[in-house]
Structure formats: C-alpha cells, structure tokens
Coordinates of C-alpha atoms in Angstrom, one line a residue:
M87 CA 70.3 -114.2 29.3
V88 CA 73.2 -113.1 31.6
V89 CA 72.9 -116.4 33.5
A90 CA 73.2 -118.4 30.3
F91 CA 76.2 -116.3 29.2
S92 CA 77.9 -116.8 32.6
F93 CA 77.4 -120.6 32.3
V94 CA 79.1 -120.6 28.9
V95 CA 81.9 -118.4 30.2
F96 CA 82.7 -120.6 33.2
F97 CA 82.5 -123.7 31.1
F98 CA 85.2 -122.4 28.8
A99 CA 87.2 -121.0 31.7
G100 CA 87.2 -124.4 33.4
L101 CA 88.1 -126.0 30.0
A102 CA 91.2 -123.8 29.8
K103 CA 92.2 -124.6 33.4
G104 CA 91.8 -128.3 32.7
V105 CA 94.2 -128.1 29.8
L106 CA 96.7 -125.6 31.0
G107 CA 96.4 -125.6 34.8
M108 CA 95.5 -121.9 34.8
G109 CA 93.3 -119.4 33.1
L110 CA 90.0 -119.7 34.8
P111 CA 89.8 -116.3 36.5
T112 CA 91.5 -114.5 33.6
I113 CA 89.0 -115.8 31.0
A114 CA 86.1 -115.5 33.4
I115 CA 86.8 -111.9 34.3
G116 CA 87.8 -110.9 30.7
L117 CA 84.5 -112.2 29.3
L118 CA 82.1 -111.4 32.2
V119 CA 82.9 -107.7 32.1
L120 CA 81.2 -107.7 28.8
A121 CA 77.9 -108.1 30.7
M122 CA 78.5 -106.8 34.2
T123 CA 80.9 -104.6 36.3
P124 CA 84.3 -105.9 37.3
G125 CA 83.2 -106.1 40.9
E126 CA 80.2 -108.2 40.1
A127 CA 82.3 -110.5 37.9
S128 CA 84.8 -110.9 40.7
A129 CA 82.1 -111.9 43.2
L130 CA 80.7 -114.4 40.8
L131 CA 84.2 -115.9 40.3
L132 CA 85.0 -116.6 44.0
I133 CA 83.5 -120.1 44.5
P134 CA 84.5 -121.7 41.1
S135 CA 88.0 -120.2 41.5
L136 CA 88.5 -121.3 45.1
I137 CA 87.2 -124.9 44.6
T138 CA 89.1 -125.6 41.4
N139 CA 92.4 -124.1 42.8
L140 CA 92.1 -126.1 46.0
W141 CA 91.7 -129.2 43.9
Q142 CA 94.8 -128.2 41.9
L143 CA 96.7 -127.4 45.1
L144 CA 96.0 -130.6 47.0
R145 CA 96.9 -132.9 44.2
G146 CA 100.5 -131.7 44.0
P147 CA 103.5 -133.4 45.5
A148 CA 105.2 -130.8 47.6
L149 CA 102.8 -128.5 49.5
L150 CA 104.9 -128.0 52.6
P151 CA 108.1 -127.2 50.8
L152 CA 106.3 -124.7 48.6
L153 CA 104.7 -123.0 51.6
T154 CA 108.1 -122.7 53.3
R155 CA 109.6 -121.2 50.1
L156 CA 106.7 -119.0 49.0
W157 CA 105.3 -117.6 52.2
P158 CA 106.8 -114.1 51.7
M159 CA 105.0 -113.9 48.3
L160 CA 101.7 -115.1 49.7
L161 CA 101.8 -112.7 52.6
A162 CA 102.6 -109.8 50.4
L163 CA 100.0 -110.8 47.9
T164 CA 97.3 -110.9 50.6
L165 CA 98.4 -107.4 51.9
G166 CA 98.4 -105.9 48.4
T167 CA 95.0 -107.4 47.6
L168 CA 93.3 -106.2 50.8
L169 CA 94.7 -102.7 50.3
T170 CA 93.4 -102.2 46.8
T171 CA 90.1 -104.2 46.5
R172 CA 88.1 -101.1 47.1
W173 CA 89.1 -99.9 43.6
L174 CA 87.4 -103.0 42.2
V175 CA 84.2 -102.4 44.3
Q176 CA 84.0 -98.8 43.0
A177 CA 82.7 -99.9 39.6
Q178 CA 82.4 -96.3 38.5
N179 CA 86.2 -96.0 38.6
A180 CA 87.3 -95.8 35.0
W181 CA 90.8 -96.9 35.9
V182 CA 89.5 -100.4 36.7
G183 CA 88.6 -101.1 33.1
V184 CA 92.0 -99.7 31.9
A185 CA 93.9 -101.8 34.5
L186 CA 92.0 -104.9 33.4
G187 CA 92.8 -104.3 29.7
V188 CA 96.4 -103.6 30.4
C189 CA 96.7 -106.8 32.5
L190 CA 95.2 -109.0 29.8
V191 CA 97.3 -107.5 27.1
V192 CA 100.5 -107.9 29.1
Y193 CA 99.7 -111.5 30.0
G194 CA 98.6 -112.4 26.5
S195 CA 101.8 -110.9 25.0
I196 CA 104.1 -112.6 27.5
G197 CA 102.4 -115.9 26.7
L198 CA 102.7 -115.5 22.9
L199 CA 106.4 -114.6 23.2
A200 CA 106.9 -117.7 25.4
Y201 CA 109.2 -115.6 27.6
R202 CA 110.6 -117.7 30.4
P203 CA 113.1 -115.7 32.6
R204 CA 115.2 -117.4 35.2
L205 CA 115.9 -115.8 38.6
P206 CA 118.9 -116.5 40.9
T207 CA 118.1 -117.9 44.3
R208 CA 120.1 -115.1 45.9
G209 CA 117.6 -112.4 47.1
E210 CA 114.6 -114.6 46.5
T211 CA 112.8 -113.4 49.6
L212 CA 112.9 -109.8 48.3
H213 CA 111.9 -110.9 44.8
S214 CA 109.1 -113.1 46.2
S215 CA 107.7 -110.3 48.3
L216 CA 107.8 -107.8 45.5
A217 CA 106.1 -110.2 43.0
G218 CA 103.4 -111.0 45.6
F219 CA 102.6 -107.4 46.5
L220 CA 102.4 -106.3 42.8
T221 CA 100.2 -109.3 42.1
G222 CA 98.0 -108.3 45.0
V223 CA 97.7 -104.7 43.7
V224 CA 96.7 -106.1 40.2
T225 CA 94.2 -108.5 41.9
G226 CA 92.6 -105.7 43.9
A227 CA 92.3 -103.5 40.9
T228 CA 91.1 -106.0 38.3
G229 CA 90.1 -109.3 39.9
V230 CA 92.8 -111.0 37.7
F231 CA 95.7 -112.6 39.7
V232 CA 98.2 -113.8 37.1
I233 CA 100.5 -110.8 36.7
P234 CA 103.3 -110.9 37.8
A235 CA 102.7 -114.1 39.8
V236 CA 102.7 -116.6 36.9
P237 CA 105.9 -115.3 35.2
Y238 CA 107.6 -115.1 38.6
L239 CA 106.7 -118.7 39.5
Q240 CA 107.8 -119.9 36.1
A241 CA 111.1 -118.1 36.6
L242 CA 111.9 -120.2 39.7
G243 CA 112.6 -123.2 37.5
L244 CA 110.2 -125.5 39.5
P245 CA 109.5 -129.1 38.2
R246 CA 106.3 -129.3 36.2
D247 CA 104.1 -130.9 38.9
S248 CA 105.5 -128.5 41.6
L249 CA 104.9 -125.5 39.3
I250 CA 101.2 -126.6 38.8
Q251 CA 100.9 -126.9 42.6
A252 CA 102.6 -123.5 43.2
L253 CA 100.1 -121.9 40.8
G254 CA 97.2 -123.5 42.6
L255 CA 98.6 -122.2 45.9
S256 CA 99.1 -118.7 44.6
F257 CA 95.6 -118.7 43.0
T258 CA 94.0 -120.1 46.2
V259 CA 95.5 -117.4 48.4
S260 CA 94.6 -114.7 45.8
T261 CA 91.0 -115.9 45.7
L262 CA 90.7 -115.9 49.5
A263 CA 92.2 -112.5 49.8
L264 CA 90.0 -111.1 47.0
G265 CA 86.9 -112.5 48.7
A266 CA 87.9 -111.0 52.0
G267 CA 88.5 -107.6 50.4
L268 CA 85.2 -107.7 48.5
W269 CA 83.4 -108.5 51.8
W270 CA 85.3 -105.8 53.7
Y271 CA 84.5 -103.1 51.2
G272 CA 80.8 -104.1 50.7
G273 CA 81.2 -105.8 47.4
L274 CA 79.6 -109.2 48.4
E275 CA 75.9 -109.9 48.8
G276 CA 74.2 -113.2 49.7
A277 CA 72.6 -113.4 46.3
E278 CA 75.9 -113.1 44.5
M279 CA 77.4 -115.9 46.5
G280 CA 74.5 -118.1 45.6
W281 CA 75.1 -117.5 41.9
S282 CA 78.8 -118.1 42.5
W283 CA 78.1 -121.5 43.9
L284 CA 75.9 -122.2 40.8
M285 CA 78.7 -121.3 38.5
L286 CA 80.8 -124.0 40.0
L287 CA 78.9 -126.6 38.0
P288 CA 79.9 -125.5 34.5
A289 CA 83.4 -124.7 35.7
L290 CA 83.9 -128.3 37.0
L291 CA 82.4 -129.7 33.9
G292 CA 84.8 -127.7 31.8
L293 CA 87.7 -128.7 34.1
E294 CA 86.9 -132.4 33.7
I295 CA 86.7 -132.2 29.9
G296 CA 89.8 -130.1 29.7
Q297 CA 91.8 -132.6 31.7
R298 CA 90.8 -135.3 29.2
L299 CA 91.5 -133.1 26.2
R300 CA 95.0 -132.4 27.6
Q301 CA 95.9 -136.0 26.6
R302 CA 94.7 -135.5 23.0
L303 CA 95.3 -131.9 22.0
S304 CA 98.5 -130.1 21.2
E305 CA 99.1 -128.0 24.3
A306 CA 101.2 -125.6 22.3
S307 CA 98.3 -124.9 19.8
F308 CA 95.8 -124.5 22.6
R309 CA 98.1 -122.2 24.5
R310 CA 98.6 -120.0 21.4
L311 CA 94.9 -119.6 20.9
F312 CA 94.4 -119.0 24.6
F313 CA 96.9 -116.1 24.7
I314 CA 95.6 -114.6 21.4
G315 CA 92.1 -114.6 23.0
L316 CA 93.4 -112.9 26.1
L317 CA 95.2 -110.3 24.0
L318 CA 92.0 -109.5 22.1
L319 CA 89.9 -109.3 25.3
G320 CA 92.5 -106.9 26.7
L321 CA 92.3 -104.7 23.7
H322 CA 88.5 -104.8 23.8
A323 CA 88.6 -103.7 27.5
L324 CA 90.9 -100.8 26.7
L325 CA 88.6 -99.7 23.9
R326 CA 85.6 -99.9 26.1
A327 CA 87.4 -97.8 28.8
A328 CA 88.4 -95.2 26.2
L329 CA 84.8 -94.7 24.9

C-alpha cells in the first residue's frame, strides 16, 4: 500500500516539475510524510531528485557563469545542510514536523502572492551566502530545499532559461548535501536506496508528461493550484505536529 502511494506521489511530483521546473521534492516530502517519517521520505527522494535535477541543470545555457556567480550560495548551502541533517534523522523530534509545515506554508503563500523581489548586485556575495546557509538549515530540518533559495534566485533577475538552470544547480547541490548528511548521521540504508531508484520511474514518467502539458496548459492556473496545494499540506503538517 505504501509503495503504491509512493508511486502516485512521485508521478505527480514529477508532473509538477515538468510543468514548472521545480516542485518535485516539495510535493514528494509534503505527501510522503502522511505515510512515513520525514527522514524516510527524504531517503526515498534522493535518486529521483538527483536525476531529474541533473537533467534540468545540464540542459541549460550557462552552467559555468552560474557556478562562478553562485558558488558562495552553494558552499554555504552545503555547510548548512550537513550541520542540521541530524534533526531530520531524529524522527522523534517534534520540531521536524513543525518546521516542514512552516516551510510549506511560507512557500505556498509566497507563490500565491506572486512576490518577486529584486536585489541589487552590490553585496551579492553576502546575500548569496546567507540565502544558501538558511536554505541548508531548512533542508537539514525538513528535507525541502526551496526556502529561501527559490525566492533569492528569482530576485536576481536571471533570464528564464538561466533561472531554470540555476534552480537545477541549487536543487542538485541540495540533494547531494542532503544525501551526504543522511549517510553521515545513519539515515540511509541499502534497502531505502533501492526503493529510491525504483521511485525514479514514476518521477520520470510524470516529468515527461509535465513537459508536454507545459505547452497546452495555462502555467498561471497550474501554478495557482500548485501553491494552494502546498499551503494545505503545510497546514496539515502543522496540525499533525500539534496533535
């Protein structure tokens, strides 16, 4: 039953990523915690997240310039994740559920408000490092790596294709750092990695269909439903943590 549920979750998570270029880990973690601990959900997420984000990263037009510009963020993100992943492994920690709920509510709210800040280039190294470290802390606590990385990258004013590639770069580094942290703190087992490889199939199927739907559906309508769903999942996670 859990396996079938996980297949459905990764299909829809891949579908969202195919349409929007992001959302796979957020949807997957938000739904999988209904049936397992956040640590188990994060371990299951690793392979589908890594492969789909590498695909997104390598298809972009400007990898080297992005690496040159974003390395402070990526380094700080890795450090923040490695320092805090133990919170995710300790499934009995009630704060994990609260942090996950808050993260989803914040991300869903920002998306619904369509808030698009703009940052000056002056002081970008400091801003980049701070955004990266905070994203790493959130990743280590919840397994979700969108806050504040996604709003920060949107605030840089990158062209659309470069933004999609920058998101893929950030998500790839986050996935690798999360996997290293889970391994270091004893949150990975051979069986879990085998199931993670299996979940790649529905994720890739959803990704392919999502890319085709992107040409036919209104992205604005899909995005609105996507963020409403995340908001509801976040509220549900907070409710579960409070009970």
